[in-house]
């Protein structure tokens, strides 16, 4: 029996286990949409294609499965670009499907034609333009394989319109032939050498990144840390790889890492960095990063080894596999002096903690975040946006549940949180999902409130509203003599905007309203939005100025370089 | 330092674009690139000349490997290898100078492949130094047009090629 290209695409997706796709239709995918209702795939209609890519990304991060988004040719495809780049930078397995103008007119600047494979070349792991219906099954098979294999990432499939209605016999390949796609794993010698270093260490430290979450290595990480009594710091995307209330947990490192975290990195003698890539937001000045440490770098992507930091020992491999092997080789140990030293630094960190201060009037954002943690009993999945809100969330929500923070780290995409939360909530239908965003980022994709309502998703939304593009304003305050150029934001009444979409909306202007309103929002079975009018010039502290060593931090109390 | 890299890539549409895009995106400095079929159907062989220190070159190789269509990469810079470039040179040459130009060309084991009333086309194969040297000598006669292929390289000895230089992590 012959099937059309459109039918073949959906047959392939069903075989790949796809249950939901996010997108918007259009002329160049109209045949695909015509065939879609025949298949057991939920379609989520978003309001802008960027949101489709973020939702697919959020779904992928929340479930570990490949997220799928779809858009038409031309502007539909180009609108996906920010979302694809976000997924690429954060190694998220996404397959993006776009329609292309019919094969005979490709290259003629036809209506809604754009070279989307050319455009997405640098921001996809791989991409395809399908001009023959016979190629479609192989391409889909390869795309899903590439997206989820090794270091995950987005793959785009651009399908010419005529391919979608051409017919051919269908069979789905059971394996892929990709000689250039290799999975490396280091020799056991390297793992043994790493274990030896860890055994001899007096001040060991683990720095865990997103790779630990992507590989599902939470148990192995915890077992290794406990076995050898090694404290664990994380990157932003490594948050929730290790339970944050664990005595060995230090928290997030880097530009906005707490004093004790960065101090421990700078003093450590052996640093096991696993599933992370030494981003500049983590290392500060790379030449002055962890100056006393022999660094063991374990990552699944060989190209990350030596890219930013030269390690003493490199292990190429999946984080879970690496940690399992280390667990067998590293003997039990204790480091009482080292942990006591870190305990002292931790006390020092506490002197910066604004939650220890009395305040009234506008709530402090740190307090709002901590109260979200209280009312959710730490059980929520948080989807944070980008900027100050993201850092306050990272600092003051205590993530004990594995993979409970979803955020745009590498690309730092404002507007990520709301659309991503759609995918997260669909991927985790029985969990409480909270968006934590600023008033700036929220307005970048605010139209997705309609999708939340149409899909009946109980997403809770907290806007930390300071009337500024807050992180940029903070930089202007600290480094540009309070020259607030282009950062003052006039926002809408978010509660009334929410109400207009049919979502209960609340406004909180006083600290003592924070918890009662949070509780009310939690009691509402569907979505709810709270607009928190926070202190407008509150900053994220500590802060490491760009190019400085991570120990050179501007702290809340001193307001000067320590 | 200038490095010579050899890559085996799948012969598929857009592969050259992917590689060029990678070099541009990562800000690598490519001096020349030569592409052609290899001994295996469906596999093309590329020779790159890339400027950079060892650390950059290591990154170039690792990043090339990440491209799905790239199968193998070697850095042949420090290996015994046959390295060649081909150039065609149109040199201004009235009939009375044909003799001396042809003599120069023969000294370089190059060939005259076309003769026009006022010019010659010279074909030379050799290392870049050799090509440069001949071009230097032809310059006084008036070089009207030059096309150079860029470097191609093959490792000496009876092995087909050496082991890929970054396939196994160090």
XYZ file of C-alpha atoms in Angstrom:
732
model
C 0.000 0.000 0.000
C 1.251 3.442 -0.869
C 1.240 6.323 1.566
C 1.639 10.033 0.999
C 4.667 11.854 2.340
C 2.436 13.411 4.983
C 1.206 10.001 6.134
C 4.745 8.668 6.104
C 5.957 11.495 8.340
C 3.308 10.787 10.972
C 3.807 7.022 10.713
C 7.475 7.608 11.450
C 6.755 9.915 14.379
C 4.338 7.420 15.915
C 7.060 4.781 15.627
C 9.497 7.117 17.364
C 7.083 7.323 20.276
C 6.007 10.898 19.657
C 2.818 11.700 21.576
C 2.646 15.462 21.277
C 3.871 18.136 18.879
C 3.834 21.911 19.183
C 3.408 24.287 16.309
C 1.487 26.427 13.879
C 0.271 25.412 10.431
C 0.550 27.201 7.123
C 0.589 26.767 3.370
C 3.735 24.693 3.138
C 2.619 22.193 5.787
C -1.084 22.075 4.974
C -0.855 18.509 3.660
C 0.863 17.432 6.862
C -1.929 18.940 8.950
C -4.551 17.373 6.718
C -3.204 13.905 7.537
C -2.402 14.561 11.213
C -5.830 13.796 12.770
C -5.541 10.170 11.566
C -2.710 9.613 14.021
C -2.545 9.373 17.836
C -0.494 12.545 18.206
C -1.666 15.500 20.270
C -1.220 18.804 18.490
C -0.686 21.900 20.612
C -1.387 25.096 18.724
C 0.866 27.867 20.011
C 0.580 31.552 19.123
C 4.071 32.113 17.728
C 6.468 29.524 16.327
C 9.223 30.540 18.755
C 6.956 29.208 21.481
C 6.603 25.895 19.626
C 10.343 25.373 19.745
C 10.559 26.382 23.427
C 7.620 24.130 24.304
C 9.225 21.186 22.495
C 12.482 21.972 24.307
C 10.697 22.172 27.674
C 8.916 18.888 26.963
C 12.227 17.250 26.075
C 13.952 18.480 29.223
C 11.032 17.456 31.425
C 10.590 13.972 29.959
C 13.958 12.990 28.519
C 12.159 12.223 25.254
C 12.644 14.042 21.956
C 10.468 17.167 21.723
C 8.905 17.935 18.350
C 7.790 21.243 16.872
C 6.382 22.095 13.463
C 6.111 25.287 11.415
C 5.415 26.329 7.886
C 8.018 27.652 5.446
C 9.438 31.178 5.444
C 8.417 33.203 8.503
C 7.118 30.123 10.297
C 10.516 28.522 9.986
C 12.522 31.649 10.838
C 10.374 32.178 13.938
C 11.630 28.831 15.208
C 15.229 29.990 15.080
C 15.521 31.453 18.599
C 13.982 28.319 20.058
C 16.245 26.014 18.077
C 19.315 28.008 19.113
C 18.182 27.785 22.738
C 17.877 23.999 22.481
C 21.242 23.779 20.745
C 23.120 25.731 23.399
C 21.563 23.648 26.181
C 21.932 20.250 24.439
C 18.213 19.558 24.321
C 16.889 16.852 21.970
C 14.408 18.564 19.674
C 13.256 17.669 16.175
C 11.930 20.682 14.274
C 9.817 20.000 11.196
C 9.316 22.739 8.629
C 7.488 22.885 5.336
C 9.379 24.089 2.294
C 8.075 25.446 -0.989
C 7.613 22.786 -3.711
C 10.805 21.315 -5.153
C 10.416 22.883 -8.629
C 10.398 26.420 -7.187
C 13.104 26.024 -4.524
C 15.636 28.755 -5.164
C 13.268 31.085 -7.003
C 12.387 33.307 -4.023
C 8.902 31.820 -4.090
C 6.234 33.063 -1.693
C 7.247 32.226 1.890
C 10.453 30.581 0.750
C 13.475 30.748 2.995
C 16.643 28.710 3.163
C 15.963 27.341 6.635
C 18.548 24.573 6.410
C 21.114 27.253 5.586
C 19.884 29.504 8.363
C 19.902 26.779 11.012
C 23.197 25.189 9.975
C 25.168 26.657 12.902
C 22.423 26.048 15.498
C 21.449 22.462 14.783
C 23.286 19.245 15.408
C 22.298 18.327 11.867
C 19.596 19.219 9.400
C 17.906 17.868 6.282
C 16.085 19.166 3.233
C 13.834 16.393 1.923
C 13.069 16.632 -1.797
C 12.234 12.946 -2.465
C 9.456 11.176 -0.643
C 11.506 7.943 -0.652
C 14.081 9.614 1.614
C 11.599 10.613 4.289
C 11.605 7.480 6.523
C 15.399 7.308 6.606
C 15.686 11.017 7.331
C 13.189 10.908 10.206
C 14.877 7.836 11.655
C 18.283 9.510 11.483
C 16.972 12.816 12.840
C 15.585 11.251 16.008
C 18.689 9.130 16.418
C 21.008 12.128 16.085
C 18.868 14.326 18.351
C 18.994 11.912 21.267
C 22.355 10.203 20.799
C 25.566 11.314 22.482
C 25.343 14.973 23.357
C 21.707 15.686 22.513
C 20.687 18.575 20.309
C 18.148 19.880 17.824
C 17.759 18.475 14.316
C 15.677 20.191 11.649
C 13.816 18.427 8.832
C 12.694 20.720 6.017
C 10.146 18.954 3.810
C 9.279 20.292 0.361
C 5.543 20.681 -0.121
C 5.336 18.327 -3.112
C 7.021 15.588 -1.094
C 4.105 15.772 1.335
C 1.538 14.591 -1.212
C 3.699 12.305 -3.332
C 3.064 8.632 -2.672
C 5.387 5.711 -2.162
C 5.553 2.380 -0.386
C 6.372 2.744 3.293
C 8.720 0.821 5.472
C 10.481 2.232 8.494
C 14.173 1.416 8.750
C 15.113 -0.404 11.936
C 18.592 0.999 12.073
C 20.579 3.990 10.938
C 23.778 4.072 8.954
C 25.727 7.113 10.079
C 29.451 6.375 9.922
C 30.317 9.916 10.978
C 28.275 9.780 14.183
C 30.517 8.228 16.743
C 30.210 7.704 20.444
C 33.487 8.044 22.196
C 34.451 6.654 25.532
C 37.825 7.104 27.111
C 40.041 4.240 28.076
C 39.576 2.891 31.555
C 43.091 4.182 32.257
C 41.778 7.719 32.329
C 39.002 6.772 34.713
C 41.527 4.980 36.921
C 43.800 8.035 36.884
C 40.842 10.201 37.859
C 39.950 7.847 40.680
C 43.555 7.936 41.903
C 43.518 11.729 41.942
C 40.250 11.765 43.866
C 41.601 9.232 46.341
C 44.648 11.377 47.077
C 42.687 14.611 47.237
C 42.480 16.497 50.494
C 40.089 19.152 49.222
C 38.069 17.465 46.485
C 35.069 19.037 44.847
C 32.559 17.950 42.229
C 31.173 20.485 39.774
C 28.102 18.969 38.155
C 26.454 20.237 34.992
C 23.467 19.610 32.771
C 25.038 16.388 31.482
C 24.361 14.729 34.835
C 20.659 15.462 34.403
C 20.588 14.571 30.706
C 22.150 11.193 31.417
C 19.979 10.554 34.468
C 23.000 10.215 36.724
C 21.520 11.655 39.923
C 21.878 8.434 41.899
C 25.439 7.815 40.765
C 26.452 11.389 41.560
C 24.959 11.211 45.023
C 26.517 7.816 45.711
C 29.977 9.000 44.690
C 29.711 12.225 46.691
C 28.560 10.390 49.796
C 31.036 7.555 49.450
C 34.073 9.819 49.269
C 32.499 12.755 51.155
C 33.011 15.165 48.278
C 31.032 18.425 48.283
C 29.036 19.140 45.117
C 28.630 22.475 43.360
C 26.584 22.810 40.181
C 26.298 24.990 37.137
C 22.984 26.788 36.538
C 21.712 23.899 34.410
C 23.232 21.426 36.835
C 20.873 22.625 39.562
C 18.759 19.680 40.758
C 21.359 17.134 39.632
C 22.117 16.824 43.358
C 19.681 17.438 46.236
C 20.301 20.979 47.388
C 19.442 20.416 51.040
C 22.014 17.619 51.241
C 24.851 18.482 53.631
C 27.352 18.014 50.782
C 25.467 20.357 48.460
C 27.088 23.741 47.918
C 24.751 25.236 45.304
C 25.326 27.105 42.076
C 28.826 28.287 41.172
C 30.029 31.150 39.036
C 29.044 34.707 38.309
C 26.219 34.624 40.859
C 27.428 31.733 42.983
C 27.379 32.177 46.732
C 30.594 33.063 48.513
C 31.209 29.576 49.898
C 30.705 27.909 46.523
C 33.203 29.985 44.601
C 35.606 29.984 47.507
C 35.526 26.187 47.636
C 36.254 25.967 43.909
C 39.198 28.330 44.228
C 40.638 26.349 47.150
C 39.911 22.811 45.961
C 42.884 20.598 45.160
C 41.015 18.201 42.894
C 37.999 19.285 40.884
C 35.840 16.708 39.151
C 33.834 18.593 36.528
C 31.221 16.305 35.055
C 28.713 16.970 32.286
C 29.588 20.616 32.001
C 31.547 22.787 29.580
C 33.273 25.531 31.592
C 31.029 28.276 30.334
C 32.350 31.775 31.059
C 29.466 32.325 33.481
C 30.882 29.464 35.538
C 34.606 30.110 35.297
C 34.937 33.868 35.368
C 38.503 34.494 34.235
C 39.486 31.023 32.974
C 43.164 31.531 33.699
C 42.370 32.165 37.355
C 39.698 29.481 37.729
C 40.352 26.841 40.402
C 44.050 27.755 40.544
C 44.884 25.138 43.155
C 43.057 22.255 41.558
C 44.002 19.427 39.308
C 40.981 19.304 37.083
C 39.306 16.130 35.907
C 36.952 16.945 33.068
C 34.362 14.361 32.121
C 32.036 15.192 29.244
C 30.315 13.299 26.478
C 31.453 15.824 23.880
C 35.114 15.400 23.110
C 35.286 18.917 21.694
C 34.477 20.369 25.122
C 37.646 18.851 26.551
C 40.316 21.521 26.440
C 38.080 24.084 24.738
C 37.971 26.552 27.624
C 39.976 24.873 30.386
C 42.877 22.446 30.043
C 42.194 19.515 32.388
C 44.815 17.318 34.038
C 42.706 14.291 33.183
C 40.072 14.057 30.482
C 37.339 11.471 30.354
C 35.108 11.411 27.326
C 31.866 9.654 28.061
C 28.311 9.725 29.290
C 28.120 11.205 32.774
C 26.252 8.262 34.193
C 28.725 5.759 32.838
C 31.692 7.800 34.042
C 30.255 8.247 37.526
C 29.348 4.545 37.774
C 32.904 3.577 36.895
C 34.372 6.075 39.345
C 32.066 4.766 42.026
C 33.692 1.362 41.700
C 37.207 2.761 41.863
C 37.042 5.517 44.468
C 37.324 4.194 48.020
C 35.311 5.597 50.917
C 36.932 8.675 52.440
C 36.276 11.550 54.784
C 37.439 15.134 54.578
C 36.430 16.634 57.924
C 38.807 19.607 57.779
C 37.802 20.521 54.268
C 34.114 20.261 55.038
C 34.605 22.283 58.232
C 36.370 24.971 56.225
C 33.492 25.056 53.762
C 31.122 25.274 56.736
C 32.885 28.443 57.828
C 32.599 29.932 54.362
C 28.946 28.986 54.404
C 28.458 31.052 57.537
C 30.151 33.901 55.768
C 27.686 33.495 52.893
C 24.831 33.778 55.338
C 25.858 37.324 56.201
C 24.803 38.219 52.653
C 21.440 36.516 52.890
C 18.643 39.069 52.469
C 16.193 36.594 53.963
C 17.843 37.332 57.311
C 16.828 40.981 56.981
C 13.525 42.394 58.082
C 11.720 44.134 55.299
C 8.262 45.420 54.629
C 6.516 47.191 51.777
C 7.410 45.751 48.395
C 8.552 42.171 48.820
C 12.121 41.208 48.102
C 12.309 38.861 45.109
C 14.435 36.427 47.084
C 11.628 36.228 49.625
C 9.034 35.593 46.906
C 11.108 32.735 45.505
C 11.624 31.216 48.930
C 7.911 31.416 49.632
C 7.164 29.636 46.341
C 9.444 26.914 47.668
C 7.505 26.914 50.947
C 4.037 26.671 49.457
C 5.102 24.019 46.944
C 6.998 22.164 49.676
C 9.914 22.085 47.290
C 8.050 19.720 44.999
C 7.405 21.961 42.028
C 9.133 21.919 38.681
C 10.278 25.472 38.142
C 10.643 26.957 34.689
C 12.614 30.139 35.041
C 13.126 32.899 32.532
C 16.366 34.798 32.038
C 17.970 37.562 34.039
C 17.654 38.527 37.677
C 14.548 36.362 38.154
C 16.533 33.350 36.951
C 19.383 33.983 39.356
C 17.131 34.602 42.353
C 15.292 31.397 41.559
C 18.590 29.541 41.284
C 19.775 30.937 44.593
C 16.656 30.724 46.765
C 14.516 27.819 45.575
C 15.945 24.691 47.151
C 15.846 22.005 44.483
C 15.841 18.601 46.093
C 13.979 16.773 43.338
C 16.053 15.556 40.426
C 15.624 17.593 37.236
C 13.223 20.089 38.765
C 14.618 23.280 37.215
C 14.232 24.083 33.541
C 15.851 27.243 32.247
C 17.636 28.697 29.243
C 21.285 28.677 30.272
C 23.595 28.892 27.291
C 21.640 31.186 25.016
C 19.937 33.059 27.852
C 16.693 33.459 25.959
C 14.305 35.937 27.568
C 10.757 34.800 26.910
C 11.689 31.140 27.308
C 9.822 30.354 30.505
C 6.140 30.685 29.622
C 6.234 28.715 26.352
C 8.653 26.155 27.780
C 6.297 25.629 30.725
C 3.614 24.491 28.266
C 5.828 21.600 27.190
C 6.926 20.928 30.760
C 3.358 20.760 32.078
C 2.271 18.492 29.219
C 5.274 16.257 29.879
C 4.530 16.201 33.610
C 0.747 16.425 33.780
C 0.462 15.519 37.453
C 3.114 17.880 38.761
C 2.988 21.447 39.930
C 4.761 23.663 37.413
C 5.690 27.238 38.292
C 6.968 29.848 35.902
C 9.311 32.364 37.514
C 9.864 35.277 35.157
C 10.552 38.982 35.055
C 8.233 41.582 33.609
C 10.572 42.046 30.640
C 10.907 38.433 29.534
C 7.278 37.614 30.242
C 6.159 40.221 27.731
C 8.321 38.676 25.028
C 6.078 35.608 24.750
C 3.022 36.714 26.733
C 0.698 35.617 23.909
C 1.188 32.019 25.055
C -1.252 32.663 27.893
C -3.831 31.799 25.236
C -2.187 28.418 24.631
C -2.149 27.720 28.376
C -5.897 28.323 28.451
C -6.720 26.472 25.254
C -4.787 23.421 26.426
C -6.201 23.718 29.940
C -2.798 23.611 31.594
C -2.582 24.369 35.329
C 0.662 26.345 35.049
C 1.254 28.805 37.887
C 3.077 31.985 36.982
C 5.035 34.349 39.189
C 6.212 37.599 37.649
C 8.963 39.344 39.600
C 8.035 42.797 38.387
C 10.543 45.569 38.966
C 9.671 47.770 35.994
C 13.127 47.300 34.542
C 15.089 44.999 32.341
C 16.579 44.218 35.698
C 19.844 42.451 34.976
C 20.871 45.024 32.416
C 19.870 47.745 34.863
C 22.015 46.047 37.507
C 25.025 46.130 35.191
C 24.299 49.774 34.442
C 24.137 50.474 38.155
C 27.377 48.686 38.947
C 29.482 49.325 35.863
C 27.912 52.278 34.039
C 27.417 54.779 36.827
C 23.656 54.188 37.148
C 23.134 55.266 33.588
C 19.804 53.492 33.040
C 19.755 53.716 29.288
C 16.915 51.819 27.646
C 16.061 49.647 30.625
C 12.987 51.317 32.147
C 9.923 49.260 31.258
C 6.337 50.324 31.306
C 4.426 47.104 31.797
C 0.739 46.319 31.630
C -1.423 45.340 34.575
C -0.451 41.687 34.304
C -3.304 40.490 36.508
C -5.843 42.108 34.189
C -4.050 40.751 31.145
C -4.309 37.299 32.678
C -7.999 37.833 33.438
C -8.568 38.867 29.830
C -7.196 35.488 28.764
C -9.412 33.777 31.333
C -6.675 33.148 33.886
C -7.124 34.241 37.513
C -4.690 37.113 38.068
C -3.357 38.607 41.287
C -1.196 41.562 42.148
C 1.006 41.590 45.225
C 2.520 44.849 46.415
C 3.149 44.058 50.080
C 5.397 41.472 51.591
C 2.706 40.125 53.898
C 0.465 39.305 50.934
C 3.044 37.042 49.300
C 2.271 33.783 51.056
C -1.540 34.117 51.244
C -1.760 34.880 47.526
C 0.636 32.073 46.673
C -1.579 29.702 48.630
C -4.681 30.969 46.825
C -2.982 30.418 43.488
C -2.089 26.887 44.532
C -5.704 26.158 45.469
C -6.962 27.110 42.015
C -7.175 23.925 39.950
C -6.198 25.642 36.691
C -3.595 28.232 35.783
C -2.989 31.347 37.859
C -0.766 34.373 37.506
C 0.676 36.555 40.252
C 2.304 39.880 39.513
C 4.743 40.609 42.345
C 5.728 44.258 42.516
C 9.175 43.818 43.998
C 11.798 46.317 45.075
C 12.702 47.904 41.754
C 16.439 48.263 42.360
C 17.149 45.018 44.149
C 20.268 43.347 42.769
C 21.514 39.807 42.392
C 24.406 39.207 44.765
C 27.062 38.086 44.918
C 28.255 39.125 41.516
C 31.542 38.476 39.764
C 32.283 41.196 37.268
C 33.042 39.885 33.767
C 36.672 38.920 33.341
C 37.324 38.665 37.093
C 38.254 35.555 39.031
C 35.196 33.992 40.644
C 36.571 34.759 44.102
C 36.516 38.491 43.342
C 32.895 39.093 44.074
C 30.761 42.091 44.721
C 28.736 41.151 47.783
C 25.408 42.405 48.993
C 26.568 43.955 52.216
C 29.846 45.433 51.165
C 28.726 46.656 47.736
C 32.377 46.621 46.864
C 34.940 44.188 45.636
C 36.116 41.933 48.418
C 51.585 27.650 12.494
C 50.022 26.314 9.325
C 48.571 22.829 9.609
C 47.486 20.444 6.901
C 44.364 18.505 7.753
C 42.797 15.744 5.725
C 39.145 14.830 6.183
C 37.038 12.040 4.736
C 33.467 13.202 4.374
C 30.234 11.797 3.025
C 29.637 13.058 -0.503
C 26.251 14.653 0.110
C 24.689 17.977 -0.830
C 25.624 20.749 1.537
C 28.635 19.097 3.138
C 31.034 21.760 1.924
C 28.637 24.381 3.253
C 28.532 22.697 6.651
C 32.298 22.698 6.873
C 32.631 26.288 5.674
C 29.943 27.299 8.164
C 31.822 25.582 10.985
C 35.044 27.417 10.170
C 33.231 30.735 9.999
C 31.214 30.145 13.174
C 34.232 29.124 15.245
C 36.399 31.869 13.799
C 38.982 29.447 12.403
C 41.289 30.727 9.749
C 41.254 28.544 6.644
C 43.921 29.245 4.048
C 43.021 26.720 1.416
C 40.607 23.915 0.844
C 40.715 21.265 -1.859
C 37.925 18.755 -2.389
C 37.600 15.731 -4.616
C 36.439 12.131 -4.789
C 38.347 9.565 -2.762
C 39.000 5.881 -3.543
C 35.651 5.014 -1.930
C 32.445 5.802 -3.817
C 30.289 8.198 -1.827
C 33.239 9.519 0.180
C 35.007 12.764 -0.658
C 38.411 13.739 0.557
C 39.199 17.261 1.675
C 42.548 18.825 2.384
C 42.563 21.954 4.516
C 45.363 24.320 5.333
C 44.516 25.972 8.628
C 46.437 28.600 10.521
C 46.525 28.194 14.296
C 48.414 26.894 17.314
C 48.155 23.272 18.402
C 45.232 23.996 20.674
C 43.247 25.623 17.883
C 44.051 22.793 15.504
C 42.928 20.235 18.071
C 39.641 22.107 18.378
C 39.274 22.313 14.597
C 39.608 18.546 14.353
C 37.222 17.855 17.215
C 34.642 20.257 15.880
C 34.944 18.732 12.407
C 34.285 15.332 13.950
C 31.042 16.603 15.416
C 29.636 17.122 11.927
C 27.550 14.083 11.150
C 28.894 13.855 7.586
C 32.552 13.898 8.631
C 33.939 10.383 8.984
C 37.634 10.812 9.676
C 40.096 13.647 10.210
C 43.902 13.575 10.322
C 46.470 16.227 10.970
C 49.251 15.272 8.546
C 51.392 18.343 9.267
C 54.064 16.450 11.145
C 53.795 13.221 9.174
C 55.955 12.316 6.182
C 53.609 13.189 3.383
C 53.496 14.035 -0.290
C 52.139 17.553 -0.456
C 51.225 19.134 -3.759
C 49.462 22.044 -5.313
C 48.593 22.613 -8.953
C 48.644 26.037 -10.560
C 47.800 27.358 -13.996
C 49.538 30.613 -14.901
C 48.846 32.825 -17.910
C 51.999 34.746 -18.514
C 52.454 37.554 -21.000
C 54.950 36.391 -23.606
C 55.601 37.831 -27.042
C 57.025 35.273 -29.543
C 60.615 36.494 -29.036
C 60.500 35.601 -25.299
C 58.914 32.182 -25.689
C 62.263 30.461 -25.583
C 63.451 31.873 -22.287
C 60.066 31.454 -20.587
C 59.841 27.859 -21.768
C 63.330 27.218 -20.444
C 62.354 28.517 -17.007
C 59.246 26.377 -17.089
C 61.265 23.268 -17.894
C 63.703 23.984 -15.088
C 60.751 23.659 -12.731
C 59.500 20.503 -14.446
C 56.406 22.483 -15.292
C 54.694 22.442 -18.689
C 53.449 24.888 -21.249
C 49.876 23.775 -21.964
C 48.623 26.575 -24.221
C 50.282 29.012 -26.556
C 48.678 32.240 -27.791
C 50.352 34.979 -29.873
C 51.167 37.102 -26.803
C 50.852 34.692 -23.888
C 51.386 31.160 -22.575
C 49.552 29.060 -20.052
C 51.929 27.226 -17.736
C 50.895 24.251 -15.641
C 52.958 23.550 -12.542
C 52.567 20.937 -9.856
C 54.549 20.997 -6.646
C 54.755 22.316 -3.162
C 53.545 25.852 -2.559
C 57.174 26.984 -2.263
C 57.957 25.655 -5.702
C 54.865 27.289 -7.196
C 55.730 30.554 -5.446
C 59.272 30.398 -6.794
C 58.153 29.919 -10.382
C 55.585 32.703 -10.035
C 58.364 34.965 -8.761
C 60.474 34.246 -11.797
C 57.580 34.689 -14.219
C 56.491 37.971 -12.670
C 58.780 40.208 -14.750
C 57.137 38.859 -17.930
C 53.704 39.932 -16.699
C 51.398 37.423 -14.992
C 47.907 37.961 -16.365
C 46.004 35.262 -14.528
C 46.681 32.622 -11.856
C 44.610 29.769 -10.522
C 45.913 27.616 -7.676
C 44.110 24.532 -6.410
C 45.220 24.742 -2.825
C 47.185 22.035 -1.069
C 46.458 18.328 -1.320
C 48.334 15.798 0.780
C 48.841 12.049 1.132
C 50.857 10.340 3.836
C 53.871 8.391 2.588
C 54.332 4.672 3.104
C 52.187 1.689 2.401
C 49.376 2.423 4.825
C 46.329 3.936 3.216
C 46.521 6.692 5.730
C 47.508 7.072 9.321
C 45.226 6.647 12.246
C 42.862 9.523 12.755
C 44.574 11.944 15.098
C 41.723 12.709 17.461
C 39.425 9.735 17.166
C 40.458 8.357 20.530
C 40.452 10.865 23.345
C 43.753 11.513 24.961
